[in-house]
Amino acid sequence: MNEFLQDINWSPLWISLKTGVVATVIAFFLGIFCARKVMKLKPAARGILDGILTMPLVLPPTVAGFFLLLLFSLKRPLGSFLFENFDIKIVQTWKGCVIAAVVIAFPLMYRNARAAFEQVDVNLIYAGQTLGMSDGKIFWKVVIPTATPGIASGTVLAFARAIGEYGATSMLAGNILGKTRTVSVAIASETAAGNYGTAGFWVVVIVAISFVIVAAINIVSGRGMKTGRWI
């Protein structure tokens, strides 16, 4: 067992965790920003924009990855512009891992943040307005603290989705060992190569991480809630 662990290349785990953390931070702020803006729109515009922002949640990840590949390919205007003017390459790089993870994890953060905001008691907002607080101050001092459990759950879910992302990541970032190979990509790669022992090891790792994340969601969701037993 010790020899097996010594032979394991741990880079997929570090890449997955690093990608998950960065993607979650981006999705966190982007999700909160979009949730706040969408709630201020008229119903028709809100429904359309909400559908667009939620689309990556229902689309197959490979479809999202295909669109990202078309967008950031060096043969496309945006990809060519970024590379020629800023020397930024997205395809088959770690940046591609992050972008793919953000796109797939963002809807979970956005939906949870919006649901949490919708459950905030409007009387608290009215009270803040009565006290002369600005909209921005009410949002950060009243709405965010009240919606914290929902936002926290969305953050944990976004992280879980980011570290487990495979389809869009493999399409955009590829499968480069030590560079873009995440745990999910490593499982598919090792299985295809017939290395079931290594693939099984990474399966155990991702299952363990997922269990910790589920436990964290239950703990966060349970805070501030009255619990009891059915009789």
mmCIF file of N, CA and C in Angstrom, residues 43-139:
data_model
loop_
_atom_site.group_PDB
_atom_site.id
_atom_site.type_symbol
_atom_site.label_atom_id
_atom_site.label_comp_id
_atom_site.label_asym_id
_atom_site.label_seq_id
_atom_site.Cartn_x
_atom_site.Cartn_y
_atom_site.Cartn_z
ATOM 1 N N PRO A 43 -40.577 41.190 -14.319
ATOM 2 C CA PRO A 43 -40.786 39.740 -14.430
ATOM 3 C C PRO A 43 -40.355 39.128 -15.760
ATOM 4 N N ALA A 44 -40.691 39.777 -16.885
ATOM 5 C CA ALA A 44 -40.349 39.208 -18.193
ATOM 6 C C ALA A 44 -38.827 39.147 -18.379
ATOM 7 N N ALA A 45 -38.152 40.258 -18.112
ATOM 8 C CA ALA A 45 -36.697 40.305 -18.247
ATOM 9 C C ALA A 45 -36.034 39.373 -17.242
ATOM 10 N N ARG A 46 -36.614 39.290 -16.046
ATOM 11 C CA ARG A 46 -36.066 38.420 -15.009
ATOM 12 C C ARG A 46 -36.129 36.956 -15.438
ATOM 13 N N GLY A 47 -37.249 36.565 -16.049
ATOM 14 C CA GLY A 47 -37.404 35.184 -16.480
ATOM 15 C C GLY A 47 -36.417 34.809 -17.574
ATOM 16 N N ILE A 48 -36.212 35.723 -18.513
ATOM 17 C CA ILE A 48 -35.288 35.448 -19.619
ATOM 18 C C ILE A 48 -33.854 35.352 -19.119
ATOM 19 N N LEU A 49 -33.425 36.349 -18.317
ATOM 20 C CA LEU A 49 -32.049 36.356 -17.832
ATOM 21 C C LEU A 49 -31.794 35.200 -16.875
ATOM 22 N N ASP A 50 -32.793 34.881 -16.059
ATOM 23 C CA ASP A 50 -32.652 33.757 -15.136
ATOM 24 C C ASP A 50 -32.457 32.453 -15.913
ATOM 25 N N GLY A 51 -33.182 32.308 -17.021
ATOM 26 C CA GLY A 51 -33.021 31.123 -17.848
ATOM 27 C C GLY A 51 -31.636 31.024 -18.452
ATOM 28 N N ILE A 52 -31.107 32.159 -18.894
ATOM 29 C CA ILE A 52 -29.761 32.176 -19.480
ATOM 30 C C ILE A 52 -28.707 31.819 -18.438
ATOM 31 N N LEU A 53 -28.819 32.413 -17.241
ATOM 32 C CA LEU A 53 -27.829 32.182 -16.190
ATOM 33 C C LEU A 53 -27.892 30.760 -15.637
ATOM 34 N N THR A 54 -29.064 30.157 -15.715
ATOM 35 C CA THR A 54 -29.233 28.795 -15.191
ATOM 36 C C THR A 54 -28.918 27.733 -16.236
ATOM 37 N N MET A 55 -28.794 28.115 -17.485
ATOM 38 C CA MET A 55 -28.608 27.171 -18.585
ATOM 39 C C MET A 55 -27.470 26.163 -18.352
ATOM 40 N N PRO A 56 -26.290 26.576 -17.866
ATOM 41 C CA PRO A 56 -25.217 25.582 -17.669
ATOM 42 C C PRO A 56 -25.582 24.471 -16.692
ATOM 43 N N LEU A 57 -26.601 24.720 -15.864
ATOM 44 C CA LEU A 57 -27.009 23.716 -14.889
ATOM 45 C C LEU A 57 -27.749 22.559 -15.537
ATOM 46 N N VAL A 58 -28.439 22.837 -16.631
ATOM 47 C CA VAL A 58 -29.252 21.803 -17.282
ATOM 48 C C VAL A 58 -28.618 21.267 -18.560
ATOM 49 N N LEU A 59 -27.682 22.005 -19.126
ATOM 50 C CA LEU A 59 -27.002 21.527 -20.324
ATOM 51 C C LEU A 59 -25.979 20.446 -19.970
ATOM 52 N N PRO A 60 -25.754 19.468 -20.841
ATOM 53 C CA PRO A 60 -24.654 18.528 -20.622
ATOM 54 C C PRO A 60 -23.335 19.312 -20.547
ATOM 55 N N PRO A 61 -22.463 18.994 -19.589
ATOM 56 C CA PRO A 61 -21.198 19.733 -19.455
ATOM 57 C C PRO A 61 -20.374 19.780 -20.739
ATOM 58 N N THR A 62 -20.457 18.715 -21.551
ATOM 59 C CA THR A 62 -19.695 18.716 -22.798
ATOM 60 C C THR A 62 -20.207 19.780 -23.774
ATOM 61 N N VAL A 63 -21.503 20.064 -23.707
ATOM 62 C CA VAL A 63 -22.058 21.123 -24.556
ATOM 63 C C VAL A 63 -21.518 22.479 -24.114
ATOM 64 N N ALA A 64 -21.506 22.704 -22.795
ATOM 65 C CA ALA A 64 -20.931 23.945 -22.270
ATOM 66 C C ALA A 64 -19.453 24.038 -22.655
ATOM 67 N N GLY A 65 -18.755 22.913 -22.560
ATOM 68 C CA GLY A 65 -17.342 22.894 -22.936
ATOM 69 C C GLY A 65 -17.141 23.185 -24.409
ATOM 70 N N PHE A 66 -18.052 22.702 -25.244
ATOM 71 C CA PHE A 66 -17.980 22.965 -26.689
ATOM 72 C C PHE A 66 -18.102 24.458 -26.969
ATOM 73 N N PHE A 67 -19.069 25.103 -26.329
ATOM 74 C CA PHE A 67 -19.244 26.542 -26.519
ATOM 75 C C PHE A 67 -18.017 27.324 -26.014
ATOM 76 N N LEU A 68 -17.473 26.895 -24.885
ATOM 77 C CA LEU A 68 -16.284 27.555 -24.352
ATOM 78 C C LEU A 68 -15.094 27.374 -25.289
ATOM 79 N N LEU A 69 -14.987 26.181 -25.864
ATOM 80 C CA LEU A 69 -13.898 25.914 -26.808
ATOM 81 C C LEU A 69 -14.024 26.800 -28.042
ATOM 82 N N LEU A 70 -15.256 26.956 -28.532
ATOM 83 C CA LEU A 70 -15.476 27.852 -29.671
ATOM 84 C C LEU A 70 -15.153 29.293 -29.318
ATOM 85 N N LEU A 71 -15.450 29.674 -28.086
ATOM 86 C CA LEU A 71 -15.250 31.062 -27.664
ATOM 87 C C LEU A 71 -13.778 31.407 -27.481
ATOM 88 N N PHE A 72 -13.014 30.482 -26.860
ATOM 89 C CA PHE A 72 -11.631 30.789 -26.486
ATOM 90 C C PHE A 72 -10.580 30.163 -27.388
ATOM 91 N N SER A 73 -10.995 29.466 -28.431
ATOM 92 C CA SER A 73 -10.027 28.894 -29.358
ATOM 93 C C SER A 73 -9.191 29.999 -29.997
ATOM 94 N N LEU A 74 -7.929 29.695 -30.248
ATOM 95 C CA LEU A 74 -7.042 30.687 -30.869
ATOM 96 C C LEU A 74 -7.482 31.029 -32.288
ATOM 97 N N LYS A 75 -8.352 30.204 -32.852
ATOM 98 C CA LYS A 75 -8.856 30.467 -34.198
ATOM 99 C C LYS A 75 -10.086 31.370 -34.178
ATOM 100 N N ARG A 76 -10.558 31.698 -32.974
ATOM 101 C CA ARG A 76 -11.731 32.555 -32.813
ATOM 102 C C ARG A 76 -11.308 33.959 -32.401
ATOM 103 N N PRO A 77 -12.156 34.963 -32.667
ATOM 104 C CA PRO A 77 -11.789 36.361 -32.384
ATOM 105 C C PRO A 77 -11.360 36.614 -30.941
ATOM 106 N N LEU A 78 -12.141 36.137 -29.962
ATOM 107 C CA LEU A 78 -11.811 36.412 -28.567
ATOM 108 C C LEU A 78 -10.530 35.721 -28.150
ATOM 109 N N GLY A 79 -10.402 34.438 -28.460
ATOM 110 C CA GLY A 79 -9.203 33.704 -28.104
ATOM 111 C C GLY A 79 -7.967 34.289 -28.758
ATOM 112 N N SER A 80 -8.097 34.661 -30.025
ATOM 113 C CA SER A 80 -6.975 35.276 -30.744
ATOM 114 C C SER A 80 -6.615 36.629 -30.151
ATOM 115 N N PHE A 81 -7.631 37.412 -29.794
ATOM 116 C CA PHE A 81 -7.404 38.733 -29.210
ATOM 117 C C PHE A 81 -6.673 38.633 -27.877
ATOM 118 N N LEU A 82 -7.099 37.725 -27.015
ATOM 119 C CA LEU A 82 -6.475 37.553 -25.703
ATOM 120 C C LEU A 82 -5.020 37.114 -25.827
ATOM 121 N N PHE A 83 -4.758 36.221 -26.783
ATOM 122 C CA PHE A 83 -3.401 35.695 -26.927
ATOM 123 C C PHE A 83 -2.463 36.731 -27.559
ATOM 124 N N GLU A 84 -2.923 37.416 -28.582
ATOM 125 C CA GLU A 84 -2.074 38.355 -29.299
ATOM 126 C C GLU A 84 -1.817 39.643 -28.511
ATOM 127 N N ASN A 85 -2.793 40.083 -27.719
ATOM 128 C CA ASN A 85 -2.653 41.350 -27.006
ATOM 129 C C ASN A 85 -2.219 41.206 -25.549
ATOM 130 N N PHE A 86 -2.570 40.087 -24.911
ATOM 131 C CA PHE A 86 -2.246 39.915 -23.499
ATOM 132 C C PHE A 86 -1.473 38.629 -23.214
ATOM 133 N N ASP A 87 -1.159 37.888 -24.267
ATOM 134 C CA ASP A 87 -0.437 36.625 -24.132
ATOM 135 C C ASP A 87 -1.178 35.669 -23.192
ATOM 136 N N ILE A 88 -2.504 35.684 -23.264
ATOM 137 C CA ILE A 88 -3.347 34.824 -22.433
ATOM 138 C C ILE A 88 -3.927 33.708 -23.294
ATOM 139 N N LYS A 89 -3.587 32.488 -22.943
ATOM 140 C CA LYS A 89 -4.113 31.325 -23.637
ATOM 141 C C LYS A 89 -5.015 30.549 -22.690
ATOM 142 N N ILE A 90 -6.209 30.221 -23.140
ATOM 143 C CA ILE A 90 -7.181 29.539 -22.294
ATOM 144 C C ILE A 90 -7.249 28.040 -22.581
ATOM 145 N N VAL A 91 -7.245 27.683 -23.853
ATOM 146 C CA VAL A 91 -7.383 26.275 -24.236
ATOM 147 C C VAL A 91 -6.148 25.486 -23.804
ATOM 148 N N GLN A 92 -6.379 24.335 -23.181
ATOM 149 C CA GLN A 92 -5.335 23.425 -22.696
ATOM 150 C C GLN A 92 -4.388 24.105 -21.707
ATOM 151 N N THR A 93 -4.951 24.923 -20.834
ATOM 152 C CA THR A 93 -4.185 25.541 -19.753
ATOM 153 C C THR A 93 -5.003 25.448 -18.462
ATOM 154 N N TRP A 94 -4.344 25.751 -17.326
ATOM 155 C CA TRP A 94 -5.056 25.721 -16.053
ATOM 156 C C TRP A 94 -6.137 26.796 -16.007
ATOM 157 N N LYS A 95 -5.927 27.890 -16.708
ATOM 158 C CA LYS A 95 -6.972 28.925 -16.776
ATOM 159 C C LYS A 95 -8.246 28.341 -17.362
ATOM 160 N N GLY A 96 -8.093 27.425 -18.316
ATOM 161 C CA GLY A 96 -9.251 26.757 -18.899
ATOM 162 C C GLY A 96 -9.988 25.913 -17.871
ATOM 163 N N CYS A 97 -9.230 25.269 -16.969
ATOM 164 C CA CYS A 97 -9.860 24.498 -15.887
ATOM 165 C C CYS A 97 -10.729 25.397 -15.026
ATOM 166 N N VAL A 98 -10.187 26.563 -14.688
ATOM 167 C CA VAL A 98 -10.912 27.500 -13.820
ATOM 168 C C VAL A 98 -12.167 28.024 -14.509
ATOM 169 N N ILE A 99 -12.036 28.428 -15.767
ATOM 170 C CA ILE A 99 -13.189 28.971 -16.497
ATOM 171 C C ILE A 99 -14.279 27.922 -16.639
ATOM 172 N N ALA A 100 -13.897 26.700 -16.977
ATOM 173 C CA ALA A 100 -14.882 25.625 -17.112
ATOM 174 C C ALA A 100 -15.587 25.370 -15.782
ATOM 175 N N ALA A 101 -14.816 25.353 -14.693
ATOM 176 C CA ALA A 101 -15.396 25.116 -13.368
ATOM 177 C C ALA A 101 -16.327 26.257 -12.955
ATOM 178 N N VAL A 102 -15.947 27.484 -13.270
ATOM 179 C CA VAL A 102 -16.789 28.634 -12.934
ATOM 180 C C VAL A 102 -18.127 28.557 -13.663
ATOM 181 N N VAL A 103 -18.066 28.276 -14.955
ATOM 182 C CA VAL A 103 -19.288 28.220 -15.762
ATOM 183 C C VAL A 103 -20.246 27.149 -15.250
ATOM 184 N N ILE A 104 -19.718 25.998 -14.866
ATOM 185 C CA ILE A 104 -20.566 24.895 -14.412
ATOM 186 C C ILE A 104 -21.040 25.094 -12.970
ATOM 187 N N ALA A 105 -20.198 25.694 -12.124
ATOM 188 C CA ALA A 105 -20.547 25.871 -10.709
ATOM 189 C C ALA A 105 -21.378 27.124 -10.462
ATOM 190 N N PHE A 106 -21.257 28.116 -11.325
ATOM 191 C CA PHE A 106 -21.950 29.395 -11.126
ATOM 192 C C PHE A 106 -23.464 29.268 -10.902
ATOM 193 N N PRO A 107 -24.200 28.479 -11.718
ATOM 194 C CA PRO A 107 -25.651 28.409 -11.519
ATOM 195 C C PRO A 107 -26.060 27.961 -10.117
ATOM 196 N N LEU A 108 -25.289 27.071 -9.500
ATOM 197 C CA LEU A 108 -25.613 26.617 -8.151
ATOM 198 C C LEU A 108 -25.482 27.752 -7.152
ATOM 199 N N MET A 109 -24.429 28.553 -7.309
ATOM 200 C CA MET A 109 -24.236 29.696 -6.419
ATOM 201 C C MET A 109 -25.310 30.733 -6.662
ATOM 202 N N TYR A 110 -25.596 31.005 -7.899
ATOM 203 C CA TYR A 110 -26.598 32.009 -8.261
ATOM 204 C C TYR A 110 -27.979 31.624 -7.760
ATOM 205 N N ARG A 111 -28.397 30.379 -7.998
ATOM 206 C CA ARG A 111 -29.733 29.940 -7.605
ATOM 207 C C ARG A 111 -29.899 29.953 -6.082
ATOM 208 N N ASN A 112 -28.888 29.497 -5.370
ATOM 209 C CA ASN A 112 -28.971 29.487 -3.918
ATOM 210 C C ASN A 112 -28.978 30.900 -3.343
ATOM 211 N N ALA A 113 -28.163 31.784 -3.930
ATOM 212 C CA ALA A 113 -28.135 33.166 -3.459
ATOM 213 C C ALA A 113 -29.469 33.849 -3.707
ATOM 214 N N ARG A 114 -30.018 33.631 -4.882
ATOM 215 C CA ARG A 114 -31.309 34.256 -5.201
ATOM 216 C C ARG A 114 -32.407 33.731 -4.285
ATOM 217 N N ALA A 115 -32.442 32.427 -4.067
ATOM 218 C CA ALA A 115 -33.449 31.848 -3.182
ATOM 219 C C ALA A 115 -33.310 32.392 -1.767
ATOM 220 N N ALA A 116 -32.062 32.570 -1.316
ATOM 221 C CA ALA A 116 -31.827 33.108 0.027
ATOM 222 C C ALA A 116 -32.293 34.561 0.120
ATOM 223 N N PHE A 117 -32.052 35.351 -0.936
ATOM 224 C CA PHE A 117 -32.475 36.750 -0.934
ATOM 225 C C PHE A 117 -34.004 36.867 -0.930
ATOM 226 N N GLU A 118 -34.657 35.966 -1.648
ATOM 227 C CA GLU A 118 -36.113 36.019 -1.742
ATOM 228 C C GLU A 118 -36.793 35.686 -0.418
ATOM 229 N N GLN A 119 -36.061 34.993 0.455
ATOM 230 C CA GLN A 119 -36.636 34.615 1.739
ATOM 231 C C GLN A 119 -36.382 35.648 2.833
ATOM 232 N N VAL A 120 -35.647 36.700 2.507
ATOM 233 C CA VAL A 120 -35.383 37.755 3.496
ATOM 234 C C VAL A 120 -36.673 38.519 3.770
ATOM 235 N N ASP A 121 -36.964 38.762 5.028
ATOM 236 C CA ASP A 121 -38.173 39.492 5.428
ATOM 237 C C ASP A 121 -38.080 40.936 4.924
ATOM 238 N N VAL A 122 -39.043 41.352 4.098
ATOM 239 C CA VAL A 122 -39.010 42.709 3.531
ATOM 240 C C VAL A 122 -39.149 43.761 4.613
ATOM 241 N N ASN A 123 -39.716 43.395 5.757
ATOM 242 C CA ASN A 123 -39.855 44.362 6.849
ATOM 243 C C ASN A 123 -38.494 44.816 7.363
ATOM 244 N N LEU A 124 -37.507 43.929 7.277
ATOM 245 C CA LEU A 124 -36.157 44.312 7.684
ATOM 246 C C LEU A 124 -35.591 45.362 6.732
ATOM 247 N N ILE A 125 -35.901 45.201 5.450
ATOM 248 C CA ILE A 125 -35.440 46.173 4.452
ATOM 249 C C ILE A 125 -36.139 47.512 4.662
ATOM 250 N N TYR A 126 -37.444 47.464 4.905
ATOM 251 C CA TYR A 126 -38.194 48.693 5.158
ATOM 252 C C TYR A 126 -37.667 49.405 6.405
ATOM 253 N N ALA A 127 -37.298 48.625 7.416
ATOM 254 C CA ALA A 127 -36.760 49.211 8.646
ATOM 255 C C ALA A 127 -35.439 49.927 8.359
ATOM 256 N N GLY A 128 -34.612 49.309 7.529
ATOM 257 C CA GLY A 128 -33.346 49.937 7.159
ATOM 258 C C GLY A 128 -33.558 51.223 6.391
ATOM 259 N N GLN A 129 -34.538 51.222 5.491
ATOM 260 C CA GLN A 129 -34.857 52.442 4.739
ATOM 261 C C GLN A 129 -35.373 53.539 5.656
ATOM 262 N N THR A 130 -36.157 53.152 6.645
ATOM 263 C CA THR A 130 -36.680 54.120 7.612
ATOM 264 C C THR A 130 -35.552 54.773 8.404
ATOM 265 N N LEU A 131 -34.510 53.989 8.652
ATOM 266 C CA LEU A 131 -33.360 54.517 9.392
ATOM 267 C C LEU A 131 -32.410 55.320 8.507
ATOM 268 N N GLY A 132 -32.751 55.440 7.231
ATOM 269 C CA GLY A 132 -31.943 56.243 6.321
ATOM 270 C C GLY A 132 -30.755 55.521 5.719
ATOM 271 N N MET A 133 -30.752 54.206 5.765
ATOM 272 C CA MET A 133 -29.639 53.439 5.200
ATOM 273 C C MET A 133 -29.755 53.406 3.679
ATOM 274 N N SER A 134 -28.614 53.446 3.007
ATOM 275 C CA SER A 134 -28.602 53.366 1.545
ATOM 276 C C SER A 134 -28.890 51.938 1.110
ATOM 277 N N ASP A 135 -29.227 51.771 -0.182
ATOM 278 C CA ASP A 135 -29.518 50.430 -0.698
ATOM 279 C C ASP A 135 -28.321 49.496 -0.539
ATOM 280 N N GLY A 136 -27.136 50.052 -0.812
ATOM 281 C CA GLY A 136 -25.933 49.236 -0.680
ATOM 282 C C GLY A 136 -25.692 48.807 0.754
ATOM 283 N N LYS A 137 -25.901 49.713 1.683
ATOM 284 C CA LYS A 137 -25.677 49.397 3.088
ATOM 285 C C LYS A 137 -26.720 48.397 3.587
ATOM 286 N N ILE A 138 -27.962 48.552 3.130
ATOM 287 C CA ILE A 138 -29.011 47.605 3.503
ATOM 288 C C ILE A 138 -28.664 46.207 2.988
ATOM 289 N N PHE A 139 -28.139 46.158 1.755
ATOM 290 C CA PHE A 139 -27.808 44.870 1.158
ATOM 291 C C PHE A 139 -26.722 44.158 1.961
#
